[in-house]
CSV table of C-alpha atoms in Angstrom, one decimal:
chain,number,residue,atom,x,y,z
A,92,UNK,CA,-1.0,9.7,-1.2
A,93,UNK,CA,-1.0,7.2,-4.1
A,94,UNK,CA,1.7,4.5,-4.1
A,95,UNK,CA,2.2,2.5,-7.2
A,96,UNK,CA,4.4,-0.6,-7.1
A,97,UNK,CA,5.4,-3.6,-9.1
A,98,UNK,CA,6.2,-7.1,-8.1
A,99,UNK,CA,6.2,-10.5,-9.8
A,100,UNK,CA,3.0,-11.0,-11.9
A,101,UNK,CA,0.3,-12.8,-9.9
A,102,UNK,CA,2.3,-12.7,-6.7
A,103,UNK,CA,2.1,-10.5,-3.6
A,104,UNK,CA,4.8,-7.9,-2.7
A,105,UNK,CA,5.5,-5.9,0.4
A,106,UNK,CA,5.6,-2.1,0.8
A,107,UNK,CA,7.3,-0.6,3.9
A,108,UNK,CA,6.3,2.8,5.2
A,109,UNK,CA,9.3,4.1,7.3
A,110,UNK,CA,9.1,4.7,11.0
A,111,UNK,CA,9.5,8.4,10.9
A,112,UNK,CA,6.5,8.7,8.7
A,113,UNK,CA,4.4,6.7,11.1
A,114,UNK,CA,5.5,8.9,14.0
A,115,UNK,CA,4.4,12.1,12.2
A,116,UNK,CA,1.2,10.9,10.6
A,117,UNK,CA,-1.8,8.7,11.3
A,118,UNK,CA,-3.3,6.7,8.4
A,119,UNK,CA,-7.1,7.3,8.2
A,120,UNK,CA,-7.8,5.2,5.2
A,121,UNK,CA,-6.1,2.5,3.1
A,122,UNK,CA,-7.7,1.3,-0.2
A,123,UNK,CA,-7.7,-1.4,-1.2
A,124,UNK,CA,-7.1,-3.3,2.0
A,125,UNK,CA,-3.7,-5.0,2.1
A,126,UNK,CA,-3.5,-8.8,2.2
A,127,UNK,CA,-1.6,-8.4,5.5
A,128,UNK,CA,0.0,-5.6,7.6
A,129,UNK,CA,2.4,-5.6,10.5
A,130,UNK,CA,4.4,-3.1,12.5
A,131,UNK,CA,8.1,-3.8,12.5
A,132,UNK,CA,11.4,-2.1,13.5
A,133,UNK,CA,11.6,-0.8,9.9
A,134,UNK,CA,8.0,0.7,9.9
A,135,UNK,CA,4.6,-0.5,8.7
A,136,UNK,CA,4.7,-3.4,6.3
A,137,UNK,CA,1.8,-3.7,3.9
A,138,UNK,CA,1.6,-6.8,1.7
A,139,UNK,CA,-0.3,-6.2,-1.6
A,140,UNK,CA,-1.4,-8.4,-4.4
A,141,UNK,CA,-0.3,-7.4,-7.9
A,142,UNK,CA,-2.4,-7.8,-11.0
A,143,UNK,CA,-1.5,-10.0,-14.0
A,144,UNK,CA,1.4,-7.6,-14.7
A,145,UNK,CA,2.5,-7.4,-11.0
A,146,UNK,CA,1.3,-3.8,-10.6
A,147,UNK,CA,-0.6,-2.6,-7.6
A,148,UNK,CA,-1.9,0.8,-6.5
A,149,UNK,CA,-2.4,1.8,-2.9
A,150,UNK,CA,-4.4,4.8,-1.8
A,151,UNK,CA,-3.6,6.3,1.6
A,152,UNK,CA,-5.3,9.1,3.5
A,153,UNK,CA,-3.1,10.7,6.1
A,154,UNK,CA,-3.5,13.1,9.1
A,155,UNK,CA,-0.5,14.9,10.6
A,156,UNK,CA,0.2,14.2,14.3
A,157,UNK,CA,3.3,16.3,14.7
A,158,UNK,CA,5.1,19.5,13.8
A,159,UNK,CA,8.4,20.1,12.0
A,160,UNK,CA,10.5,18.2,9.5
A,161,UNK,CA,9.9,14.5,9.0
A,162,UNK,CA,12.4,12.5,6.9
A,163,UNK,CA,11.4,9.0,6.0
A,164,UNK,CA,11.0,6.6,3.1
A,165,UNK,CA,8.7,4.2,1.3
A,166,UNK,CA,10.3,1.0,0.0
A,167,UNK,CA,9.4,-2.2,-1.8
A,168,UNK,CA,10.9,-5.2,0.0
A,169,UNK,CA,13.7,-6.5,-2.2
A,170,UNK,CA,13.5,-3.4,-4.4
A,171,UNK,CA,13.9,0.3,-4.4
A,172,UNK,CA,13.3,3.1,-1.9
A,173,UNK,CA,11.9,6.6,-2.3
A,174,UNK,CA,13.0,9.2,0.3
A,175,UNK,CA,10.3,11.5,1.6
A,176,UNK,CA,10.9,14.8,3.4
A,177,UNK,CA,7.9,16.8,4.6
A,178,UNK,CA,7.7,19.8,6.8
A,179,UNK,CA,4.5,20.0,8.8
A,180,UNK,CA,3.6,23.6,9.7
A,181,UNK,CA,1.0,24.4,12.4
């Protein structure tokens, strides 16, 4: 999965991967490494550093851990959210 986000130029911003996503999948790789990460009630918070325009790109490799429908979301703290629905078939 590739996540592109935008924050203030030259400043960090935080991406939040929703809890349901973290229950159905395991992250096997994150590139580039976030400045910081933490598990919260909302999900996994990843703080990224933007470039001179505030843009950042995060590459995630996933492995499914469950079966069935997983409804979750990815959001930028203080910004928008994208809903993700994925059905994992055995």
